[in-house]
PDB file of C-alpha atoms in Angstrom:
ATOM      1  CA  ALA A   1      11.122  -2.348  13.384  1.00  0.00           C
ATOM      2  CA  GLN A   2       8.873  -4.682  11.483  1.00  0.00           C
ATOM      3  CA  SER A   3       9.692  -6.248   8.125  1.00  0.00           C
ATOM      4  CA  VAL A   4       8.074  -8.524   5.584  1.00  0.00           C
ATOM      5  CA  THR A   5       9.582 -11.074   3.235  1.00  0.00           C
ATOM      6  CA  GLN A   6       7.780 -12.363   0.186  1.00  0.00           C
ATOM      7  CA  PRO A   7      10.215 -14.949  -1.132  1.00  0.00           C
ATOM      8  CA  ASP A   8       8.566 -15.465  -4.511  1.00  0.00           C
ATOM      9  CA  ILE A   9       8.887 -12.634  -7.008  1.00  0.00           C
ATOM     10  CA  HIS A  10       6.765 -14.432  -9.608  1.00  0.00           C
ATOM     11  CA  ILE A  11       4.293 -17.292  -9.361  1.00  0.00           C
ATOM     12  CA  THR A  12       2.749 -18.949 -12.396  1.00  0.00           C
ATOM     13  CA  VAL A  13      -0.344 -21.119 -12.094  1.00  0.00           C
ATOM     14  CA  SER A  14      -2.895 -22.556 -14.452  1.00  0.00           C
ATOM     15  CA  GLU A  15      -6.449 -21.333 -14.290  1.00  0.00           C
ATOM     16  CA  GLY A  16      -8.422 -23.525 -11.918  1.00  0.00           C
ATOM     17  CA  ALA A  17      -5.353 -24.600  -9.964  1.00  0.00           C
ATOM     18  CA  SER A  18      -4.842 -23.827  -6.302  1.00  0.00           C
ATOM     19  CA  LEU A  19      -2.623 -20.989  -5.150  1.00  0.00           C
ATOM     20  CA  GLU A  20      -0.448 -20.250  -2.156  1.00  0.00           C
ATOM     21  CA  LEU A  21       1.572 -17.061  -1.827  1.00  0.00           C
ATOM     22  CA  ARG A  22       4.130 -16.979   0.936  1.00  0.00           C
ATOM     23  CA  CYS A  23       4.708 -14.230   3.457  1.00  0.00           C
ATOM     24  CA  ASN A  24       7.042 -14.136   6.441  1.00  0.00           C
ATOM     25  CA  TYR A  25       7.151 -11.248   8.849  1.00  0.00           C
ATOM     26  CA  SER A  26       9.389  -9.979  11.585  1.00  0.00           C
ATOM     27  CA  TYR A  27       7.868  -8.134  14.512  1.00  0.00           C
ATOM     28  CA  GLY A  28       8.398  -8.344  18.244  1.00  0.00           C
ATOM     29  CA  ALA A  29       4.797  -8.304  19.359  1.00  0.00           C
ATOM     30  CA  THR A  30       1.530  -9.557  17.943  1.00  0.00           C
ATOM     31  CA  PRO A  31       1.386  -8.107  14.455  1.00  0.00           C
ATOM     32  CA  TYR A  32      -1.384  -6.757  12.379  1.00  0.00           C
ATOM     33  CA  LEU A  33      -1.156  -8.546   9.036  1.00  0.00           C
ATOM     34  CA  PHE A  34      -2.615  -7.658   5.670  1.00  0.00           C
ATOM     35  CA  TRP A  35      -2.770  -8.877   2.118  1.00  0.00           C
ATOM     36  CA  TYR A  36      -3.372  -6.372  -0.670  1.00  0.00           C
ATOM     37  CA  VAL A  37      -3.804  -6.856  -4.398  1.00  0.00           C
ATOM     38  CA  GLN A  38      -2.771  -4.371  -7.059  1.00  0.00           C
ATOM     39  CA  SER A  39      -3.926  -4.692 -10.643  1.00  0.00           C
ATOM     40  CA  PRO A  40      -2.230  -2.705 -13.423  1.00  0.00           C
ATOM     41  CA  GLY A  41      -3.213   0.935 -13.234  1.00  0.00           C
ATOM     42  CA  GLN A  42      -5.171   0.389 -10.044  1.00  0.00           C
ATOM     43  CA  GLY A  43      -4.636   1.274  -6.438  1.00  0.00           C
ATOM     44  CA  LEU A  44      -4.105  -1.350  -3.776  1.00  0.00           C
ATOM     45  CA  GLN A  45      -7.183  -3.220  -2.614  1.00  0.00           C
ATOM     46  CA  LEU A  46      -7.348  -4.900   0.765  1.00  0.00           C
ATOM     47  CA  LEU A  47      -8.017  -8.632   0.438  1.00  0.00           C
ATOM     48  CA  LEU A  48      -7.996  -9.550   4.122  1.00  0.00           C
ATOM     49  CA  LYS A  49      -6.471  -8.699   7.464  1.00  0.00           C
ATOM     50  CA  TYR A  50      -5.563 -10.395  10.722  1.00  0.00           C
ATOM     51  CA  PHE A  51      -5.534  -8.701  14.098  1.00  0.00           C
ATOM     52  CA  SER A  52      -6.415 -11.387  16.607  1.00  0.00           C
ATOM     53  CA  GLY A  53      -8.676 -14.356  17.147  1.00  0.00           C
ATOM     54  CA  ASP A  54      -9.161 -17.092  14.608  1.00  0.00           C
ATOM     55  CA  THR A  55      -5.899 -17.653  12.782  1.00  0.00           C
ATOM     56  CA  LEU A  56      -7.657 -18.565   9.540  1.00  0.00           C
ATOM     57  CA  VAL A  57      -8.946 -15.394   7.955  1.00  0.00           C
ATOM     58  CA  GLN A  58     -11.407 -15.200   5.102  1.00  0.00           C
ATOM     59  CA  GLY A  59     -11.208 -12.359   2.627  1.00  0.00           C
ATOM     60  CA  ILE A  60     -12.774 -11.106  -0.531  1.00  0.00           C
ATOM     61  CA  LYS A  61     -12.651 -12.812  -3.921  1.00  0.00           C
ATOM     62  CA  GLY A  62     -12.404 -16.273  -2.350  1.00  0.00           C
ATOM     63  CA  PHE A  63      -9.015 -15.696  -0.707  1.00  0.00           C
ATOM     64  CA  GLU A  64      -8.007 -16.849   2.757  1.00  0.00           C
ATOM     65  CA  ALA A  65      -4.854 -16.603   4.831  1.00  0.00           C
ATOM     66  CA  GLU A  66      -3.561 -18.430   7.865  1.00  0.00           C
ATOM     67  CA  PHE A  67      -1.540 -16.806  10.634  1.00  0.00           C
ATOM     68  CA  LYS A  68       1.103 -19.134  12.054  1.00  0.00           C
ATOM     69  CA  ARG A  69       2.928 -17.500  14.945  1.00  0.00           C
ATOM     70  CA  SER A  70       5.453 -20.327  15.311  1.00  0.00           C
ATOM     71  CA  GLN A  71       6.539 -19.846  11.694  1.00  0.00           C
ATOM     72  CA  SER A  72       6.070 -16.054  11.561  1.00  0.00           C
ATOM     73  CA  SER A  73       4.042 -16.609   8.435  1.00  0.00           C
ATOM     74  CA  PHE A  74       0.818 -15.350   6.924  1.00  0.00           C
ATOM     75  CA  ASN A  75       0.389 -17.226   3.647  1.00  0.00           C
ATOM     76  CA  LEU A  76      -2.386 -16.389   1.220  1.00  0.00           C
ATOM     77  CA  ARG A  77      -4.370 -19.172  -0.409  1.00  0.00           C
ATOM     78  CA  LYS A  78      -7.083 -19.664  -2.962  1.00  0.00           C
ATOM     79  CA  PRO A  79      -8.469 -23.070  -3.940  1.00  0.00           C
ATOM     80  CA  SER A  80      -9.139 -22.275  -7.594  1.00  0.00           C
ATOM     81  CA  VAL A  81      -7.520 -19.381  -9.431  1.00  0.00           C
ATOM     82  CA  HIS A  82      -9.324 -17.364 -12.095  1.00  0.00           C
ATOM     83  CA  TRP A  83      -7.622 -15.500 -14.933  1.00  0.00           C
ATOM     84  CA  SER A  84      -8.798 -12.234 -13.365  1.00  0.00           C
ATOM     85  CA  ASP A  85      -6.659 -12.967 -10.293  1.00  0.00           C
ATOM     86  CA  ALA A  86      -3.514 -12.115 -12.267  1.00  0.00           C
ATOM     87  CA  ALA A  87      -2.065  -9.148 -10.395  1.00  0.00           C
ATOM     88  CA  GLU A  88       0.588  -8.097  -7.896  1.00  0.00           C
ATOM     89  CA  TYR A  89       0.039  -9.253  -4.332  1.00  0.00           C
ATOM     90  CA  PHE A  90       1.510  -7.519  -1.331  1.00  0.00           C
ATOM     91  CA  CYS A  91       1.785  -8.757   2.217  1.00  0.00           C
ATOM     92  CA  ALA A  92       2.103  -6.116   4.921  1.00  0.00           C
ATOM     93  CA  VAL A  93       2.671  -5.971   8.661  1.00  0.00           C
ATOM     94  CA  GLY A  94       1.493  -3.121  10.850  1.00  0.00           C
ATOM     95  CA  ALA A  95       2.138  -2.030  14.393  1.00  0.00           C
ATOM     96  CA  GLY A  96      -0.344  -0.707  16.892  1.00  0.00           C
ATOM     97  CA  GLY A  97      -1.135   2.943  17.235  1.00  0.00           C
ATOM     98  CA  SER A  98      -0.547   4.428  13.843  1.00  0.00           C
ATOM     99  CA  TYR A  99      -1.336   1.172  11.950  1.00  0.00           C
ATOM    100  CA  ILE A 100       1.161   2.157   9.300  1.00  0.00           C
ATOM    101  CA  PRO A 101       1.928  -1.001   7.328  1.00  0.00           C
ATOM    102  CA  THR A 102       5.330  -2.114   6.147  1.00  0.00           C
ATOM    103  CA  PHE A 103       4.935  -3.827   2.796  1.00  0.00           C
ATOM    104  CA  GLY A 104       6.808  -6.683   1.231  1.00  0.00           C
ATOM    105  CA  ARG A 105       8.181  -6.303  -2.277  1.00  0.00           C
ATOM    106  CA  GLY A 106       5.245  -8.185  -3.743  1.00  0.00           C
ATOM    107  CA  THR A 107       4.592 -11.374  -5.685  1.00  0.00           C
ATOM    108  CA  SER A 108       3.461 -11.173  -9.274  1.00  0.00           C
ATOM    109  CA  LEU A 109       0.820 -13.780 -10.084  1.00  0.00           C
ATOM    110  CA  ILE A 110       0.625 -15.008 -13.672  1.00  0.00           C
ATOM    111  CA  VAL A 111      -2.348 -17.153 -14.640  1.00  0.00           C
ATOM    112  CA  HIS A 112      -2.149 -19.429 -17.663  1.00  0.00           C
ATOM    113  CA  PRO A 113      -5.379 -20.382 -19.446  1.00  0.00           C
TER     114      PRO A 113
ATOM    115  CA  ASP B   1     -18.636   7.151  -1.565  1.00  0.00           C
ATOM    116  CA  THR B   2     -16.486   7.722  -4.611  1.00  0.00           C
ATOM    117  CA  GLY B   3     -13.243   6.344  -3.209  1.00  0.00           C
ATOM    118  CA  VAL B   4      -9.868   8.016  -2.923  1.00  0.00           C
ATOM    119  CA  SER B   5      -8.963  10.109  -5.945  1.00  0.00           C
ATOM    120  CA  GLN B   6      -5.600  11.462  -7.010  1.00  0.00           C
ATOM    121  CA  ASP B   7      -4.668  14.084  -9.536  1.00  0.00           C
ATOM    122  CA  PRO B   8      -2.892  14.023 -11.873  1.00  0.00           C
ATOM    123  CA  ARG B   9      -2.632  10.355 -12.732  1.00  0.00           C
ATOM    124  CA  HIS B  10       0.571  10.890 -14.664  1.00  0.00           C
ATOM    125  CA  LYS B  11       3.199  13.608 -14.561  1.00  0.00           C
ATOM    126  CA  ILE B  12       6.319  14.031 -16.655  1.00  0.00           C
ATOM    127  CA  THR B  13       8.696  16.751 -15.592  1.00  0.00           C
ATOM    128  CA  LYS B  14      12.264  17.827 -16.094  1.00  0.00           C
ATOM    129  CA  ARG B  15      14.876  17.526 -13.400  1.00  0.00           C
ATOM    130  CA  GLY B  16      14.905  20.558 -11.175  1.00  0.00           C
ATOM    131  CA  GLN B  17      11.252  21.447 -11.636  1.00  0.00           C
ATOM    132  CA  ASN B  18       8.705  21.476  -8.830  1.00  0.00           C
ATOM    133  CA  VAL B  19       5.641  19.248  -8.929  1.00  0.00           C
ATOM    134  CA  THR B  20       2.513  19.073  -6.789  1.00  0.00           C
ATOM    135  CA  PHE B  21       0.102  16.188  -6.430  1.00  0.00           C
ATOM    136  CA  ARG B  22      -3.355  16.235  -4.939  1.00  0.00           C
ATOM    137  CA  CYS B  23      -5.235  13.574  -3.015  1.00  0.00           C
ATOM    138  CA  ASP B  24      -8.926  13.640  -2.142  1.00  0.00           C
ATOM    139  CA  PRO B  25      -9.709  11.040   0.524  1.00  0.00           C
ATOM    140  CA  ILE B  26     -13.000   9.330   1.126  1.00  0.00           C
ATOM    141  CA  SER B  27     -15.220  11.925   2.710  1.00  0.00           C
ATOM    142  CA  GLU B  28     -15.113  12.012   6.521  1.00  0.00           C
ATOM    143  CA  HIS B  29     -11.970   9.878   6.654  1.00  0.00           C
ATOM    144  CA  ASN B  30      -9.825  11.581   9.236  1.00  0.00           C
ATOM    145  CA  ARG B  31      -6.520   9.921   8.392  1.00  0.00           C
ATOM    146  CA  LEU B  32      -4.643  10.405   5.148  1.00  0.00           C
ATOM    147  CA  TYR B  33      -1.411   8.691   4.166  1.00  0.00           C
ATOM    148  CA  TRP B  34       1.165   9.172   1.439  1.00  0.00           C
ATOM    149  CA  TYR B  35       3.323   6.359   0.098  1.00  0.00           C
ATOM    150  CA  ARG B  36       5.908   6.024  -2.636  1.00  0.00           C
ATOM    151  CA  GLN B  37       6.212   2.910  -4.771  1.00  0.00           C
ATOM    152  CA  THR B  38       9.114   2.252  -7.110  1.00  0.00           C
ATOM    153  CA  LEU B  39       9.181  -0.430  -9.753  1.00  0.00           C
ATOM    154  CA  GLY B  40       9.340  -3.924  -8.335  1.00  0.00           C
ATOM    155  CA  GLN B  41       8.878  -2.768  -4.760  1.00  0.00           C
ATOM    156  CA  GLY B  42       6.035  -2.457  -2.312  1.00  0.00           C
ATOM    157  CA  PRO B  43       4.756   0.919  -1.182  1.00  0.00           C
ATOM    158  CA  GLU B  44       6.935   2.804   1.299  1.00  0.00           C
ATOM    159  CA  PHE B  45       5.389   5.090   3.862  1.00  0.00           C
ATOM    160  CA  LEU B  46       6.137   8.801   3.534  1.00  0.00           C
ATOM    161  CA  THR B  47       3.844  10.644   5.919  1.00  0.00           C
ATOM    162  CA  TYR B  48       0.373  10.728   7.391  1.00  0.00           C
ATOM    163  CA  PHE B  49      -2.158  13.202   8.716  1.00  0.00           C
ATOM    164  CA  GLN B  50      -4.866  12.945  11.287  1.00  0.00           C
ATOM    165  CA  ASN B  51      -7.274  15.665  10.295  1.00  0.00           C
ATOM    166  CA  GLU B  52      -5.012  18.623   9.495  1.00  0.00           C
ATOM    167  CA  ALA B  53      -2.151  17.575  11.761  1.00  0.00           C
ATOM    168  CA  GLN B  54       0.872  15.885  10.224  1.00  0.00           C
ATOM    169  CA  LEU B  55       1.658  13.244  12.824  1.00  0.00           C
ATOM    170  CA  GLU B  56       4.502  11.254  11.362  1.00  0.00           C
ATOM    171  CA  LYS B  57       7.099  11.605   8.639  1.00  0.00           C
ATOM    172  CA  SER B  58       9.398   8.935   7.284  1.00  0.00           C
ATOM    173  CA  ARG B  59      13.089   9.556   6.902  1.00  0.00           C
ATOM    174  CA  LEU B  60      12.411   8.998   3.207  1.00  0.00           C
ATOM    175  CA  LEU B  61      10.712  12.386   3.198  1.00  0.00           C
ATOM    176  CA  SER B  62      13.662  14.634   2.438  1.00  0.00           C
ATOM    177  CA  ASP B  63      13.487  18.389   2.879  1.00  0.00           C
ATOM    178  CA  ARG B  64      12.545  18.695  -0.805  1.00  0.00           C
ATOM    179  CA  PHE B  65       9.225  17.038  -0.002  1.00  0.00           C
ATOM    180  CA  SER B  66       6.398  18.799   1.772  1.00  0.00           C
ATOM    181  CA  ALA B  67       2.859  17.696   2.426  1.00  0.00           C
ATOM    182  CA  GLU B  68      -0.134  19.639   3.639  1.00  0.00           C
ATOM    183  CA  ARG B  69      -3.713  18.987   4.561  1.00  0.00           C
ATOM    184  CA  PRO B  70      -4.902  22.480   5.376  1.00  0.00           C
ATOM    185  CA  LYS B  71      -8.546  21.865   6.187  1.00  0.00           C
ATOM    186  CA  GLY B  72      -8.415  18.227   7.086  1.00  0.00           C
ATOM    187  CA  SER B  73      -9.899  17.201   3.763  1.00  0.00           C
ATOM    188  CA  PHE B  74      -7.741  17.015   0.630  1.00  0.00           C
ATOM    189  CA  SER B  75      -3.966  16.876   0.794  1.00  0.00           C
ATOM    190  CA  THR B  76      -1.132  18.001  -1.441  1.00  0.00           C
ATOM    191  CA  LEU B  77       2.350  16.567  -1.791  1.00  0.00           C
ATOM    192  CA  GLU B  78       4.957  18.865  -3.302  1.00  0.00           C
ATOM    193  CA  ILE B  79       8.383  17.866  -4.503  1.00  0.00           C
ATOM    194  CA  GLN B  80      10.806  20.698  -5.072  1.00  0.00           C
ATOM    195  CA  ARG B  81      13.823  20.525  -7.365  1.00  0.00           C
ATOM    196  CA  THR B  82      12.893  17.082  -8.622  1.00  0.00           C
ATOM    197  CA  GLU B  83      15.590  14.496  -9.219  1.00  0.00           C
ATOM    198  CA  GLN B  84      15.522  11.418 -11.421  1.00  0.00           C
ATOM    199  CA  GLY B  85      15.412   9.290  -8.287  1.00  0.00           C
ATOM    200  CA  ASP B  86      12.028  10.793  -7.471  1.00  0.00           C
ATOM    201  CA  SER B  87      10.496   8.897 -10.384  1.00  0.00           C
ATOM    202  CA  ALA B  88       7.933   6.600  -8.790  1.00  0.00           C
ATOM    203  CA  MET B  89       4.262   6.027  -8.171  1.00  0.00           C
ATOM    204  CA  TYR B  90       2.927   8.206  -5.365  1.00  0.00           C
ATOM    205  CA  LEU B  91       0.000   6.618  -3.574  1.00  0.00           C
ATOM    206  CA  CYS B  92      -2.491   8.176  -1.238  1.00  0.00           C
ATOM    207  CA  ALA B  93      -4.696   6.293   1.207  1.00  0.00           C
ATOM    208  CA  SER B  94      -7.273   7.207   3.809  1.00  0.00           C
ATOM    209  CA  SER B  95      -8.857   5.574   6.826  1.00  0.00           C
ATOM    210  CA  GLN B  96     -11.451   6.388   9.421  1.00  0.00           C
ATOM    211  CA  GLY B  97     -12.437   6.015  13.026  1.00  0.00           C
ATOM    212  CA  LEU B  98     -12.438   2.608  14.641  1.00  0.00           C
ATOM    213  CA  SER B  99     -11.146   1.018  11.450  1.00  0.00           C
ATOM    214  CA  GLN B 100      -7.979   3.063  11.195  1.00  0.00           C
ATOM    215  CA  GLU B 101      -6.074  -0.049  10.185  1.00  0.00           C
ATOM    216  CA  THR B 102      -8.120  -0.447   7.008  1.00  0.00           C
ATOM    217  CA  GLN B 103      -6.661   1.916   4.470  1.00  0.00           C
ATOM    218  CA  TYR B 104      -8.321   2.650   1.158  1.00  0.00           C
ATOM    219  CA  PHE B 105      -5.875   3.478  -1.592  1.00  0.00           C
ATOM    220  CA  GLY B 106      -6.192   5.780  -4.539  1.00  0.00           C
ATOM    221  CA  PRO B 107      -5.000   4.889  -8.049  1.00  0.00           C
ATOM    222  CA  GLY B 108      -1.745   6.777  -7.603  1.00  0.00           C
ATOM    223  CA  THR B 109       0.165   9.462  -9.481  1.00  0.00           C
ATOM    224  CA  ARG B 110       2.971   8.178 -11.633  1.00  0.00           C
ATOM    225  CA  LEU B 111       5.864  10.632 -11.791  1.00  0.00           C
ATOM    226  CA  LEU B 112       8.620  10.497 -14.380  1.00  0.00           C
ATOM    227  CA  VAL B 113      11.536  12.879 -13.976  1.00  0.00           C
ATOM    228  CA  LEU B 114      13.615  13.319 -17.129  1.00  0.00           C
TER     229      LEU B 114
END
């Protein structure tokens, strides 16, 4: 069975600073990988996904993520954080067929002005 | 395209009562998923439908939980004899066709069992 570890429960950054959120997965085959964002009172929104091909994936809102098979990682990055990026971020891994993702416990992003 | 909607958004109930939640997926999305999210955790899969067929159920879905999607459109999730441990956010998502892996989530129904 697949699993996801997000080692950071909270991350605090200053507005304008760069951001990297960590995600490690466990899955026997080539995984499908996702990053979602959840703002208070909102549903989850897909930021980006990786299935195959280029290991650097571009998403919405200026986010990108890099798949590193050797490290079983799929870290999310943004070069300059905006106050509106404050939210909960979830990494997820899915298997083929049903595409049902297994989510990590999330990382809460706090942005200081 | 109005997105996935869920009703109600909030529900407070007493232990032992039955509750029912509704999810309206994006129109023409053939897959519909239910998840549960507790505080400080990511969503956990409960069950999913392809059209009206319930194809998979998690072991989290005890016999007090039942889900239906009678006409392949909206879905309901019922919890019978609620327990305090059922307090959570219940999320619905839908997906379609060749992009089954891209799920669109609703805002969720927050349940509090007193």
